[in-house]
Amino acid sequence: MESLLSILTILEFPDDRLRKKAAEVKRIDDKIKKLIDDMLETMYQSHGVGLAATQVDVHQQVIVIDVSDEKNDPLFLINPVIIEKDGIKESEEGCLSVPGFFEKVNRAEHIKVRALNREGQAFEFVATELLAICVQHEMDHLNGKLFVDYISSLKRQRIKKKLEKIHKMDKN
Ligand code: GNR
Ligand code: NI
């Protein structure tokens, strides 16, 4: 059965739906595969390196990532779990759900992840650098957490006010 790709709407902070916890995927059916394909298309169109289903208002444990320069090396993570981590590293993060803001966040430097792939097979991989940051950032989304939760409440409130103002203006 053929199906056209759709560009999905990305929720923006401070939308309450970004706070929902994603449920485990029980069965990888055509609906989940379509979601994955649409998320990848949406991520590429938005020039992001990752996207969690939570951001498109689907509360299931699905993540797409592509940290390659050519944007031709997609990674699909279903029901991901971090099984090992070590080190701490600070880096500047942004988020498609917090557009226009960048702040320093601490993350584990090295992680080992177990997940299911698009075919439902379990696999494991080690991640460092941008991939490690991205996996942790996306897994936070699945738990209703945003990078702005790690910064001062003063900075977070300022970002909230600015985005709320933009969202109000967008309505007109
Ligand atoms: O595109 C993205 N870039 C990025 C840069 C530094 C740290 C994390 C990220 S993830 C972000 C896309 C996004 O919001 N995914 O949820
Ligand atoms: Ni994000």
PDB file of C-alpha atoms and ligand atoms in Angstrom:
ATOM      1  CA  MET A   1       0.000   0.000   0.000  1.00  0.00           C
ATOM      2  CA  GLU A   2       1.391   3.391  -1.046  1.00  0.00           C
ATOM      3  CA  SER A   3       1.316   6.360   1.300  1.00  0.00           C
ATOM      4  CA  LEU A   4       2.395   9.962   0.847  1.00  0.00           C
ATOM      5  CA  LEU A   5       4.718  11.635   3.321  1.00  0.00           C
ATOM      6  CA  SER A   6       3.312  14.399   5.511  1.00  0.00           C
ATOM      7  CA  ILE A   7       5.110  17.290   7.153  1.00  0.00           C
ATOM      8  CA  LEU A   8       4.042  17.291  10.798  1.00  0.00           C
ATOM      9  CA  THR A   9       3.511  20.317  13.043  1.00  0.00           C
ATOM     10  CA  ILE A  10       6.173  20.693  15.738  1.00  0.00           C
ATOM     11  CA  LEU A  11       4.856  21.741  19.157  1.00  0.00           C
ATOM     12  CA  GLU A  12       6.635  24.682  20.780  1.00  0.00           C
ATOM     13  CA  PHE A  13       7.482  25.515  24.390  1.00  0.00           C
ATOM     14  CA  PRO A  14       5.581  26.173  26.662  1.00  0.00           C
ATOM     15  CA  ASP A  15       2.961  23.787  25.185  1.00  0.00           C
ATOM     16  CA  ASP A  16       1.776  21.369  27.920  1.00  0.00           C
ATOM     17  CA  ARG A  17       1.722  18.493  25.443  1.00  0.00           C
ATOM     18  CA  LEU A  18       5.542  18.586  25.422  1.00  0.00           C
ATOM     19  CA  ARG A  19       5.299  17.446  29.087  1.00  0.00           C
ATOM     20  CA  LYS A  20       3.532  14.148  28.376  1.00  0.00           C
ATOM     21  CA  LYS A  21       5.395  10.862  28.880  1.00  0.00           C
ATOM     22  CA  ALA A  22       5.586   8.625  25.837  1.00  0.00           C
ATOM     23  CA  ALA A  23       4.327   5.031  26.061  1.00  0.00           C
ATOM     24  CA  GLU A  24       6.354   2.026  24.934  1.00  0.00           C
ATOM     25  CA  VAL A  25       5.643   0.929  21.362  1.00  0.00           C
ATOM     26  CA  LYS A  26       4.030  -2.518  21.579  1.00  0.00           C
ATOM     27  CA  ARG A  27       3.879  -3.361  17.877  1.00  0.00           C
ATOM     28  CA  ILE A  28       5.670  -1.853  14.895  1.00  0.00           C
ATOM     29  CA  ASP A  29       2.846  -1.694  12.366  1.00  0.00           C
ATOM     30  CA  ASP A  30       2.331   0.397   9.223  1.00  0.00           C
ATOM     31  CA  LYS A  31       1.053   3.292  11.333  1.00  0.00           C
ATOM     32  CA  ILE A  32       4.327   3.483  13.301  1.00  0.00           C
ATOM     33  CA  LYS A  33       6.358   3.131  10.085  1.00  0.00           C
ATOM     34  CA  LYS A  34       4.411   6.021   8.510  1.00  0.00           C
ATOM     35  CA  LEU A  35       5.022   8.082  11.673  1.00  0.00           C
ATOM     36  CA  ILE A  36       8.771   7.367  11.449  1.00  0.00           C
ATOM     37  CA  ASP A  37       8.887   8.356   7.752  1.00  0.00           C
ATOM     38  CA  ASP A  38       6.891  11.549   8.378  1.00  0.00           C
ATOM     39  CA  MET A  39       9.084  12.448  11.371  1.00  0.00           C
ATOM     40  CA  LEU A  40      12.253  12.009   9.277  1.00  0.00           C
ATOM     41  CA  GLU A  41      10.839  14.219   6.517  1.00  0.00           C
ATOM     42  CA  THR A  42       9.746  16.830   9.082  1.00  0.00           C
ATOM     43  CA  MET A  43      13.177  16.774  10.753  1.00  0.00           C
ATOM     44  CA  TYR A  44      15.027  17.226   7.448  1.00  0.00           C
ATOM     45  CA  GLN A  45      12.701  20.041   6.396  1.00  0.00           C
ATOM     46  CA  SER A  46      13.333  21.801   9.724  1.00  0.00           C
ATOM     47  CA  HIS A  47      17.117  21.298   9.486  1.00  0.00           C
ATOM     48  CA  GLY A  48      17.160  19.429  12.790  1.00  0.00           C
ATOM     49  CA  VAL A  49      19.523  16.606  13.759  1.00  0.00           C
ATOM     50  CA  GLY A  50      16.862  14.771  15.765  1.00  0.00           C
ATOM     51  CA  LEU A  51      13.132  14.633  16.438  1.00  0.00           C
ATOM     52  CA  ALA A  52      11.114  12.844  19.120  1.00  0.00           C
ATOM     53  CA  ALA A  53       7.484  11.771  18.540  1.00  0.00           C
ATOM     54  CA  THR A  54       6.440  13.905  21.542  1.00  0.00           C
ATOM     55  CA  GLN A  55       7.331  17.015  19.507  1.00  0.00           C
ATOM     56  CA  VAL A  56       4.732  16.097  16.874  1.00  0.00           C
ATOM     57  CA  ASP A  57       2.134  15.283  19.555  1.00  0.00           C
ATOM     58  CA  VAL A  58       2.449  11.501  19.315  1.00  0.00           C
ATOM     59  CA  HIS A  59       3.162  10.094  22.755  1.00  0.00           C
ATOM     60  CA  GLN A  60       4.960   6.887  21.828  1.00  0.00           C
ATOM     61  CA  GLN A  61       8.666   6.093  22.268  1.00  0.00           C
ATOM     62  CA  VAL A  62       9.882   6.890  18.743  1.00  0.00           C
ATOM     63  CA  ILE A  63      12.960   8.970  17.813  1.00  0.00           C
ATOM     64  CA  VAL A  64      14.583   9.829  14.485  1.00  0.00           C
ATOM     65  CA  ILE A  65      18.146  11.190  14.303  1.00  0.00           C
ATOM     66  CA  ASP A  66      20.576  12.090  11.539  1.00  0.00           C
ATOM     67  CA  VAL A  67      23.818  13.747  12.596  1.00  0.00           C
ATOM     68  CA  SER A  68      25.541  13.153   9.232  1.00  0.00           C
ATOM     69  CA  ASP A  69      26.687  16.134   7.149  1.00  0.00           C
ATOM     70  CA  GLU A  70      25.070  14.753   3.979  1.00  0.00           C
ATOM     71  CA  LYS A  71      21.759  14.074   5.775  1.00  0.00           C
ATOM     72  CA  ASN A  72      21.749  10.579   4.359  1.00  0.00           C
ATOM     73  CA  ASP A  73      22.322   8.445   7.466  1.00  0.00           C
ATOM     74  CA  PRO A  74      19.057   8.247   9.421  1.00  0.00           C
ATOM     75  CA  LEU A  75      18.867   6.407  12.731  1.00  0.00           C
ATOM     76  CA  PHE A  76      15.536   5.195  14.104  1.00  0.00           C
ATOM     77  CA  LEU A  77      15.144   4.437  17.796  1.00  0.00           C
ATOM     78  CA  ILE A  78      12.061   2.738  19.187  1.00  0.00           C
ATOM     79  CA  ASN A  79      11.785   2.160  22.974  1.00  0.00           C
ATOM     80  CA  PRO A  80      15.386   3.342  23.565  1.00  0.00           C
ATOM     81  CA  VAL A  81      17.175   2.697  26.868  1.00  0.00           C
ATOM     82  CA  ILE A  82      20.573   4.035  27.988  1.00  0.00           C
ATOM     83  CA  ILE A  83      22.361   0.981  29.371  1.00  0.00           C
ATOM     84  CA  GLU A  84      25.747   2.578  30.137  1.00  0.00           C
ATOM     85  CA  LYS A  85      26.989   6.111  30.490  1.00  0.00           C
ATOM     86  CA  ASP A  86      30.139   7.888  31.616  1.00  0.00           C
ATOM     87  CA  GLY A  87      31.741  11.298  31.726  1.00  0.00           C
ATOM     88  CA  ILE A  88      30.071  14.690  31.693  1.00  0.00           C
ATOM     89  CA  LYS A  89      30.388  17.246  28.941  1.00  0.00           C
ATOM     90  CA  GLU A  90      28.885  20.699  28.516  1.00  0.00           C
ATOM     91  CA  SER A  91      27.669  21.847  25.125  1.00  0.00           C
ATOM     92  CA  GLU A  92      25.366  24.370  23.528  1.00  0.00           C
ATOM     93  CA  GLU A  93      21.921  22.953  22.754  1.00  0.00           C
ATOM     94  CA  GLY A  94      18.997  24.130  20.719  1.00  0.00           C
ATOM     95  CA  CYS A  95      15.600  22.541  20.102  1.00  0.00           C
ATOM     96  CA  LEU A  96      13.054  22.711  17.312  1.00  0.00           C
ATOM     97  CA  SER A  97      10.436  23.091  20.072  1.00  0.00           C
ATOM     98  CA  VAL A  98      12.295  26.101  21.538  1.00  0.00           C
ATOM     99  CA  PRO A  99      13.160  27.898  18.290  1.00  0.00           C
ATOM    100  CA  GLY A 100      15.817  30.594  18.358  1.00  0.00           C
ATOM    101  CA  PHE A 101      17.303  29.875  21.790  1.00  0.00           C
ATOM    102  CA  PHE A 102      20.579  28.159  22.633  1.00  0.00           C
ATOM    103  CA  GLU A 103      21.919  27.342  26.080  1.00  0.00           C
ATOM    104  CA  LYS A 104      24.731  25.294  27.613  1.00  0.00           C
ATOM    105  CA  VAL A 105      23.663  21.916  29.029  1.00  0.00           C
ATOM    106  CA  ASN A 106      25.614  19.102  30.710  1.00  0.00           C
ATOM    107  CA  ARG A 107      25.184  15.588  29.326  1.00  0.00           C
ATOM    108  CA  ALA A 108      26.910  12.242  29.700  1.00  0.00           C
ATOM    109  CA  GLU A 109      29.906  12.186  27.349  1.00  0.00           C
ATOM    110  CA  HIS A 110      29.658   8.531  26.282  1.00  0.00           C
ATOM    111  CA  ILE A 111      26.525   6.410  26.267  1.00  0.00           C
ATOM    112  CA  LYS A 112      25.537   2.898  25.218  1.00  0.00           C
ATOM    113  CA  VAL A 113      21.986   2.611  23.950  1.00  0.00           C
ATOM    114  CA  ARG A 114      19.673  -0.329  23.361  1.00  0.00           C
ATOM    115  CA  ALA A 115      16.638   0.171  21.112  1.00  0.00           C
ATOM    116  CA  LEU A 116      14.504  -1.442  18.441  1.00  0.00           C
ATOM    117  CA  ASN A 117      15.100  -0.497  14.813  1.00  0.00           C
ATOM    118  CA  ARG A 118      12.433   0.212  12.163  1.00  0.00           C
ATOM    119  CA  GLU A 119      12.014  -3.546  11.656  1.00  0.00           C
ATOM    120  CA  GLY A 120      11.516  -4.183  15.376  1.00  0.00           C
ATOM    121  CA  GLN A 121      14.895  -5.833  15.905  1.00  0.00           C
ATOM    122  CA  ALA A 122      16.858  -5.007  19.039  1.00  0.00           C
ATOM    123  CA  PHE A 123      20.257  -3.390  18.521  1.00  0.00           C
ATOM    124  CA  GLU A 124      22.888  -1.619  20.617  1.00  0.00           C
ATOM    125  CA  PHE A 125      25.330   1.158  19.823  1.00  0.00           C
ATOM    126  CA  VAL A 126      27.837   3.413  21.518  1.00  0.00           C
ATOM    127  CA  ALA A 127      27.470   7.156  21.013  1.00  0.00           C
ATOM    128  CA  THR A 128      29.815  10.097  21.623  1.00  0.00           C
ATOM    129  CA  GLU A 129      29.867  13.773  20.671  1.00  0.00           C
ATOM    130  CA  LEU A 130      26.811  15.177  18.849  1.00  0.00           C
ATOM    131  CA  LEU A 131      25.125  11.758  18.571  1.00  0.00           C
ATOM    132  CA  ALA A 132      25.392  11.212  22.337  1.00  0.00           C
ATOM    133  CA  ILE A 133      23.988  14.680  23.038  1.00  0.00           C
ATOM    134  CA  CYS A 134      21.190  14.195  20.542  1.00  0.00           C
ATOM    135  CA  VAL A 135      20.112  10.773  21.876  1.00  0.00           C
ATOM    136  CA  GLN A 136      19.948  12.169  25.433  1.00  0.00           C
ATOM    137  CA  HIS A 137      18.071  15.288  24.252  1.00  0.00           C
ATOM    138  CA  GLU A 138      15.519  13.168  22.322  1.00  0.00           C
ATOM    139  CA  MET A 139      15.077  10.677  25.164  1.00  0.00           C
ATOM    140  CA  ASP A 140      14.341  13.631  27.470  1.00  0.00           C
ATOM    141  CA  HIS A 141      11.544  14.664  25.074  1.00  0.00           C
ATOM    142  CA  LEU A 142       9.975  11.187  25.445  1.00  0.00           C
ATOM    143  CA  ASN A 143       9.948  11.827  29.207  1.00  0.00           C
ATOM    144  CA  GLY A 144       8.390  15.289  28.865  1.00  0.00           C
ATOM    145  CA  LYS A 145      11.657  17.076  29.565  1.00  0.00           C
ATOM    146  CA  LEU A 146      13.177  19.990  27.608  1.00  0.00           C
ATOM    147  CA  PHE A 147      16.721  21.399  27.586  1.00  0.00           C
ATOM    148  CA  VAL A 148      15.397  24.632  29.122  1.00  0.00           C
ATOM    149  CA  ASP A 149      14.578  22.628  32.281  1.00  0.00           C
ATOM    150  CA  TYR A 150      18.345  22.499  32.983  1.00  0.00           C
ATOM    151  CA  ILE A 151      18.892  26.290  32.910  1.00  0.00           C
ATOM    152  CA  SER A 152      17.986  28.883  35.540  1.00  0.00           C
ATOM    153  CA  SER A 153      14.281  29.559  36.053  1.00  0.00           C
ATOM    154  CA  LEU A 154      14.959  33.239  35.293  1.00  0.00           C
ATOM    155  CA  LYS A 155      16.352  32.368  31.847  1.00  0.00           C
ATOM    156  CA  ARG A 156      13.572  29.834  31.271  1.00  0.00           C
ATOM    157  CA  GLN A 157      10.870  32.395  32.153  1.00  0.00           C
ATOM    158  CA  ARG A 158      12.415  34.903  29.765  1.00  0.00           C
ATOM    159  CA  ILE A 159      12.390  32.356  26.927  1.00  0.00           C
ATOM    160  CA  LYS A 160       8.783  31.426  27.805  1.00  0.00           C
ATOM    161  CA  LYS A 161       7.627  35.059  27.650  1.00  0.00           C
ATOM    162  CA  LYS A 162       9.381  35.683  24.324  1.00  0.00           C
ATOM    163  CA  LEU A 163       7.930  32.567  22.689  1.00  0.00           C
ATOM    164  CA  GLU A 164       4.431  33.298  24.063  1.00  0.00           C
ATOM    165  CA  LYS A 165       4.635  36.756  22.520  1.00  0.00           C
ATOM    166  CA  ILE A 166       5.664  35.283  19.149  1.00  0.00           C
ATOM    167  CA  HIS A 167       2.861  32.677  19.321  1.00  0.00           C
ATOM    168  CA  LYS A 168       0.291  35.434  20.019  1.00  0.00           C
ATOM    169  CA  MET A 169       1.552  37.462  17.048  1.00  0.00           C
ATOM    170  CA  ASP A 170       1.418  34.338  14.833  1.00  0.00           C
ATOM    171  CA  LYS A 171      -2.328  34.028  15.537  1.00  0.00           C
ATOM    172  CA  ASN A 172      -3.045  37.325  13.708  1.00  0.00           C
TER     173      ASN A 172
HETATM  174  O1  GNR B   1      18.389  20.102  15.648  1.00  0.00           O
HETATM  175  C1  GNR B   1      18.740  20.019  16.824  1.00  0.00           C
HETATM  176  N1  GNR B   1      19.999  20.376  17.172  1.00  0.00           N
HETATM  177  C2  GNR B   1      20.532  20.144  18.431  1.00  0.00           C
HETATM  178  C3  GNR B   1      21.715  20.803  18.737  1.00  0.00           C
HETATM  179  C4  GNR B   1      22.312  20.604  19.946  1.00  0.00           C
HETATM  180  C5  GNR B   1      21.742  19.754  20.854  1.00  0.00           C
HETATM  181  C6  GNR B   1      20.566  19.103  20.568  1.00  0.00           C
HETATM  182  C7  GNR B   1      19.960  19.294  19.351  1.00  0.00           C
HETATM  183  S1  GNR B   1      18.484  18.459  18.969  1.00  0.00           S
HETATM  184  C8  GNR B   1      17.770  19.597  17.842  1.00  0.00           C
HETATM  185  C9  GNR B   1      16.512  19.016  17.243  1.00  0.00           C
HETATM  186  C10 GNR B   1      15.502  18.799  18.332  1.00  0.00           C
HETATM  187  O2  GNR B   1      14.925  19.683  18.888  1.00  0.00           O
HETATM  188  N2  GNR B   1      15.288  17.569  18.695  1.00  0.00           N
HETATM  189  O3  GNR B   1      14.440  17.303  19.688  1.00  0.00           O
HETATM  190 NI    NI B   2      14.397  19.058  20.939  1.00  0.00          NI
END
